[in-house]
Amino acid sequence: MGTKTVDEAGAEPGTEATDTIDAQGDEKTVDITKTDTQDEVTPADDAEDAEDREDADELVAATADGPAGVGQGAAAVVSAVLGFVSLTGSWIGTVAGARQTLVGQLETSSSASVAKQIQAVYGDAWQTTALWAGLFALAALVTGVVVLARPAFGSPARPQAPWIKSVSWAGVALGVIGLLLAVLKYTDALLGLPSAS
């Protein structure tokens, strides 16, 4: 039993001839011709095609707007970093504190009381450092809240990525903690100046 194709020169693509042996042992040649059948189009198929086209159009529109969440992700990271800086201290806070120490030394006379000297040299510098830490904490808090609130004012078809929410919440939490510590340091409720007695 074998399969042979009809003469290659005269055969159309998809037309084959098959040699078969019937029950009596005689060889027969059977022509199998490929027929083109068109699929019938039903209204349900038209509806599915229309939905597919709409989905494709929405996908093209979404990708045309640009990558989703790049700015939000960057702002979330900035919020977390600002919150971290508010807790650990910043270069600008250190410089401002050192400057205030120098100003306190220059403005305080040697005949001033010890309490006044401590306040002018150390207390004001401590409060300046706390003020800068509070500003960084407030910036972290505001940035984190803006990132978390952004989806309410944006496109509802583009949800915010979970990692952006997590990093934003971290920035908000660090901002709240940093702001609380800055206020406590500034008011001398936390690590106040020693009394000069």
mmCIF file of C-alpha atoms in Angstrom:
data_model
loop_
_atom_site.group_PDB
_atom_site.id
_atom_site.type_symbol
_atom_site.label_atom_id
_atom_site.label_comp_id
_atom_site.label_asym_id
_atom_site.label_seq_id
_atom_site.Cartn_x
_atom_site.Cartn_y
_atom_site.Cartn_z
ATOM 1 C CA MET A 1 0.000 0.000 0.000
ATOM 2 C CA GLY A 2 1.491 3.301 -0.984
ATOM 3 C CA THR A 3 0.609 6.875 -1.651
ATOM 4 C CA LYS A 4 1.528 8.428 -4.976
ATOM 5 C CA THR A 5 0.799 11.902 -6.244
ATOM 6 C CA VAL A 6 -0.628 12.580 -9.645
ATOM 7 C CA ASP A 7 1.669 13.931 -12.304
ATOM 8 C CA GLU A 8 3.246 17.013 -10.773
ATOM 9 C CA ALA A 9 2.997 19.067 -13.957
ATOM 10 C CA GLY A 10 -0.766 18.785 -14.350
ATOM 11 C CA ALA A 11 -1.857 18.548 -10.764
ATOM 12 C CA GLU A 12 -3.263 21.470 -8.864
ATOM 13 C CA PRO A 13 -2.062 22.051 -5.351
ATOM 14 C CA GLY A 14 -4.097 20.014 -2.931
ATOM 15 C CA THR A 15 -4.986 17.297 -5.445
ATOM 16 C CA GLU A 16 -3.626 13.847 -4.722
ATOM 17 C CA ALA A 17 -4.155 10.356 -6.005
ATOM 18 C CA THR A 18 -3.970 7.407 -3.694
ATOM 19 C CA ASP A 19 -3.436 3.762 -4.719
ATOM 20 C CA THR A 20 -5.379 1.387 -2.560
ATOM 21 C CA ILE A 21 -5.915 -2.345 -2.688
ATOM 22 C CA ASP A 22 -9.501 -3.471 -2.267
ATOM 23 C CA ALA A 23 -10.711 -6.706 -0.679
ATOM 24 C CA GLN A 24 -10.176 -8.759 -3.904
ATOM 25 C CA GLY A 25 -6.566 -7.623 -4.259
ATOM 26 C CA ASP A 26 -7.163 -5.252 -7.185
ATOM 27 C CA GLU A 27 -5.461 -1.887 -7.192
ATOM 28 C CA LYS A 28 -7.662 1.163 -7.458
ATOM 29 C CA THR A 29 -6.725 4.796 -7.875
ATOM 30 C CA VAL A 30 -8.786 7.273 -5.930
ATOM 31 C CA ASP A 31 -8.527 11.005 -6.619
ATOM 32 C CA ILE A 32 -8.876 13.252 -3.663
ATOM 33 C CA THR A 33 -9.461 16.849 -4.620
ATOM 34 C CA LYS A 34 -9.126 19.704 -2.164
ATOM 35 C CA THR A 35 -12.235 21.778 -2.047
ATOM 36 C CA ASP A 36 -12.360 25.285 -0.689
ATOM 37 C CA THR A 37 -15.220 25.778 1.696
ATOM 38 C CA GLN A 38 -16.097 29.130 3.086
ATOM 39 C CA ASP A 39 -17.058 29.384 6.677
ATOM 40 C CA GLU A 40 -20.468 30.750 7.120
ATOM 41 C CA VAL A 41 -20.522 34.003 9.060
ATOM 42 C CA THR A 42 -23.095 34.145 11.808
ATOM 43 C CA PRO A 43 -24.251 37.228 13.712
ATOM 44 C CA ALA A 44 -22.493 35.875 16.813
ATOM 45 C CA ASP A 45 -19.199 35.811 14.904
ATOM 46 C CA ASP A 46 -19.762 39.418 13.808
ATOM 47 C CA ALA A 47 -20.350 40.464 17.428
ATOM 48 C CA GLU A 48 -17.185 38.685 18.597
ATOM 49 C CA ASP A 49 -15.171 40.308 15.810
ATOM 50 C CA ALA A 50 -16.533 43.727 16.776
ATOM 51 C CA GLU A 51 -15.600 43.128 20.428
ATOM 52 C CA ASP A 52 -12.113 42.016 19.392
ATOM 53 C CA ARG A 53 -11.690 45.177 17.315
ATOM 54 C CA GLU A 54 -12.854 47.335 20.244
ATOM 55 C CA ASP A 55 -10.439 45.567 22.592
ATOM 56 C CA ALA A 56 -7.614 46.094 20.118
ATOM 57 C CA ASP A 57 -8.534 49.771 19.775
ATOM 58 C CA GLU A 58 -8.497 50.199 23.575
ATOM 59 C CA LEU A 59 -5.128 48.463 23.770
ATOM 60 C CA VAL A 60 -3.676 50.733 21.095
ATOM 61 C CA ALA A 61 -5.102 53.789 22.872
ATOM 62 C CA ALA A 62 -3.659 52.667 26.216
ATOM 63 C CA THR A 63 -0.203 52.116 24.766
ATOM 64 C CA ALA A 64 -0.363 55.413 22.894
ATOM 65 C CA ASP A 65 -0.738 57.263 26.210
ATOM 66 C CA GLY A 66 2.696 56.017 27.263
ATOM 67 C CA PRO A 67 3.859 53.602 29.899
ATOM 68 C CA ALA A 68 1.417 53.413 32.760
ATOM 69 C CA GLY A 69 2.621 54.581 36.132
ATOM 70 C CA VAL A 70 6.179 55.702 35.383
ATOM 71 C CA GLY A 71 5.644 59.124 36.915
ATOM 72 C CA GLN A 72 3.634 57.697 39.786
ATOM 73 C CA GLY A 73 6.344 55.132 40.501
ATOM 74 C CA ALA A 74 9.046 57.780 40.486
ATOM 75 C CA ALA A 75 7.021 60.010 42.820
ATOM 76 C CA ALA A 76 6.407 57.065 45.162
ATOM 77 C CA VAL A 77 10.142 56.359 45.367
ATOM 78 C CA VAL A 78 10.856 60.060 45.946
ATOM 79 C CA SER A 79 8.309 60.058 48.766
ATOM 80 C CA ALA A 80 9.947 57.088 50.467
ATOM 81 C CA VAL A 81 13.434 58.591 50.083
ATOM 82 C CA LEU A 82 12.316 61.948 51.476
ATOM 83 C CA GLY A 83 10.771 60.175 54.453
ATOM 84 C CA PHE A 84 13.987 58.247 55.027
ATOM 85 C CA VAL A 85 16.052 61.443 54.802
ATOM 86 C CA SER A 86 13.770 63.139 57.331
ATOM 87 C CA LEU A 87 14.571 60.396 59.825
ATOM 88 C CA THR A 88 18.308 60.066 59.192
ATOM 89 C CA GLY A 89 19.148 63.713 58.597
ATOM 90 C CA SER A 90 20.189 65.599 55.536
ATOM 91 C CA TRP A 91 23.251 67.485 54.444
ATOM 92 C CA ILE A 92 21.311 70.737 54.302
ATOM 93 C CA GLY A 93 19.998 70.198 57.839
ATOM 94 C CA THR A 94 23.525 69.551 59.096
ATOM 95 C CA VAL A 95 24.889 72.661 57.391
ATOM 96 C CA ALA A 96 22.018 74.790 58.697
ATOM 97 C CA GLY A 97 22.595 73.448 62.208
ATOM 98 C CA ALA A 98 26.335 74.179 62.029
ATOM 99 C CA ARG A 99 25.603 77.674 60.743
ATOM 100 C CA GLN A 100 23.197 78.303 63.601
ATOM 101 C CA THR A 101 25.859 77.086 66.061
ATOM 102 C CA LEU A 102 28.321 79.580 64.618
ATOM 103 C CA VAL A 103 25.761 82.393 64.771
ATOM 104 C CA GLY A 104 25.000 81.480 68.378
ATOM 105 C CA GLN A 105 28.676 81.591 69.288
ATOM 106 C CA LEU A 106 29.136 84.975 67.643
ATOM 107 C CA GLU A 107 26.053 86.556 69.201
ATOM 108 C CA THR A 108 26.542 85.256 72.725
ATOM 109 C CA SER A 109 28.867 87.186 74.962
ATOM 110 C CA SER A 110 31.125 85.407 77.366
ATOM 111 C CA SER A 111 29.395 87.140 80.275
ATOM 112 C CA ALA A 112 25.987 85.637 79.377
ATOM 113 C CA SER A 113 24.456 83.060 81.654
ATOM 114 C CA VAL A 114 25.160 79.380 81.012
ATOM 115 C CA ALA A 115 21.527 78.679 80.130
ATOM 116 C CA LYS A 116 21.550 81.447 77.524
ATOM 117 C CA GLN A 117 24.849 80.202 76.058
ATOM 118 C CA ILE A 118 23.529 76.625 75.823
ATOM 119 C CA GLN A 119 20.332 77.823 74.144
ATOM 120 C CA ALA A 120 22.157 80.086 71.672
ATOM 121 C CA VAL A 121 24.907 77.642 70.745
ATOM 122 C CA TYR A 122 23.174 74.251 70.930
ATOM 123 C CA GLY A 123 19.421 74.764 71.301
ATOM 124 C CA ASP A 124 18.925 76.937 68.241
ATOM 125 C CA ALA A 125 21.068 74.604 66.114
ATOM 126 C CA TRP A 126 19.057 71.619 67.353
ATOM 127 C CA GLN A 127 15.813 73.362 66.449
ATOM 128 C CA THR A 128 17.151 74.309 63.004
ATOM 129 C CA THR A 129 18.063 70.694 62.312
ATOM 130 C CA ALA A 130 14.618 69.601 63.507
ATOM 131 C CA LEU A 131 12.996 72.208 61.253
ATOM 132 C CA TRP A 132 14.781 70.891 58.159
ATOM 133 C CA ALA A 133 13.910 67.304 59.083
ATOM 134 C CA GLY A 134 10.284 68.385 59.446
ATOM 135 C CA LEU A 135 10.324 70.007 56.003
ATOM 136 C CA PHE A 136 11.657 66.798 54.431
ATOM 137 C CA ALA A 137 9.034 64.781 56.313
ATOM 138 C CA LEU A 138 6.258 67.096 55.178
ATOM 139 C CA ALA A 139 7.463 66.843 51.567
ATOM 140 C CA ALA A 140 7.474 63.034 51.851
ATOM 141 C CA LEU A 141 3.991 63.021 53.329
ATOM 142 C CA VAL A 142 2.510 65.325 50.688
ATOM 143 C CA THR A 143 4.192 63.469 47.808
ATOM 144 C CA GLY A 144 3.010 60.083 49.086
ATOM 145 C CA VAL A 145 -0.569 61.281 49.533
ATOM 146 C CA VAL A 146 -0.622 62.811 46.048
ATOM 147 C CA VAL A 147 0.586 59.523 44.520
ATOM 148 C CA LEU A 148 -2.043 57.548 46.435
ATOM 149 C CA ALA A 149 -4.804 59.982 45.452
ATOM 150 C CA ARG A 150 -3.766 60.197 41.780
ATOM 151 C CA PRO A 151 -5.853 57.233 40.522
ATOM 152 C CA ALA A 152 -9.024 58.970 41.717
ATOM 153 C CA PHE A 153 -8.369 61.780 39.239
ATOM 154 C CA GLY A 154 -6.942 59.713 36.395
ATOM 155 C CA SER A 155 -8.217 57.153 33.946
ATOM 156 C CA PRO A 156 -10.234 54.423 35.658
ATOM 157 C CA ALA A 157 -9.144 51.951 32.958
ATOM 158 C CA ARG A 158 -5.540 52.215 34.160
ATOM 159 C CA PRO A 159 -5.218 50.874 37.700
ATOM 160 C CA GLN A 160 -2.234 51.756 39.841
ATOM 161 C CA ALA A 161 0.431 49.077 40.183
ATOM 162 C CA PRO A 162 0.578 47.432 43.623
ATOM 163 C CA TRP A 163 4.251 48.241 44.130
ATOM 164 C CA ILE A 164 3.515 51.934 43.626
ATOM 165 C CA LYS A 165 0.882 51.813 46.359
ATOM 166 C CA SER A 166 3.256 49.979 48.701
ATOM 167 C CA VAL A 167 6.130 52.407 48.198
ATOM 168 C CA SER A 168 3.754 55.376 48.532
ATOM 169 C CA TRP A 169 2.389 54.038 51.800
ATOM 170 C CA ALA A 170 5.972 53.590 53.008
ATOM 171 C CA GLY A 171 6.687 57.221 52.109
ATOM 172 C CA VAL A 172 3.559 58.381 53.924
ATOM 173 C CA ALA A 173 4.421 56.339 57.015
ATOM 174 C CA LEU A 174 8.012 57.585 57.076
ATOM 175 C CA GLY A 175 6.760 61.141 56.538
ATOM 176 C CA VAL A 176 4.331 60.912 59.452
ATOM 177 C CA ILE A 177 6.974 59.437 61.759
ATOM 178 C CA GLY A 178 9.562 62.008 60.629
ATOM 179 C CA LEU A 179 7.124 64.887 61.076
ATOM 180 C CA LEU A 180 6.165 63.686 64.554
ATOM 181 C CA LEU A 181 9.810 63.348 65.594
ATOM 182 C CA ALA A 182 10.673 66.757 64.132
ATOM 183 C CA VAL A 183 7.882 68.448 66.076
ATOM 184 C CA LEU A 184 8.943 66.665 69.271
ATOM 185 C CA LYS A 185 12.587 67.698 68.741
ATOM 186 C CA TYR A 186 11.691 71.293 67.866
ATOM 187 C CA THR A 187 9.534 71.733 70.972
ATOM 188 C CA ASP A 188 12.181 70.070 73.192
ATOM 189 C CA ALA A 189 9.702 67.368 74.204
ATOM 190 C CA LEU A 190 12.161 64.803 72.860
ATOM 191 C CA LEU A 191 15.818 65.102 73.830
ATOM 192 C CA GLY A 192 15.501 68.599 75.236
ATOM 193 C CA LEU A 193 18.446 70.704 76.281
ATOM 194 C CA PRO A 194 19.967 69.976 79.677
ATOM 195 C CA SER A 195 19.157 72.433 82.405
ATOM 196 C CA ALA A 196 21.972 74.728 83.488
ATOM 197 C CA SER A 197 21.846 74.732 87.232
#
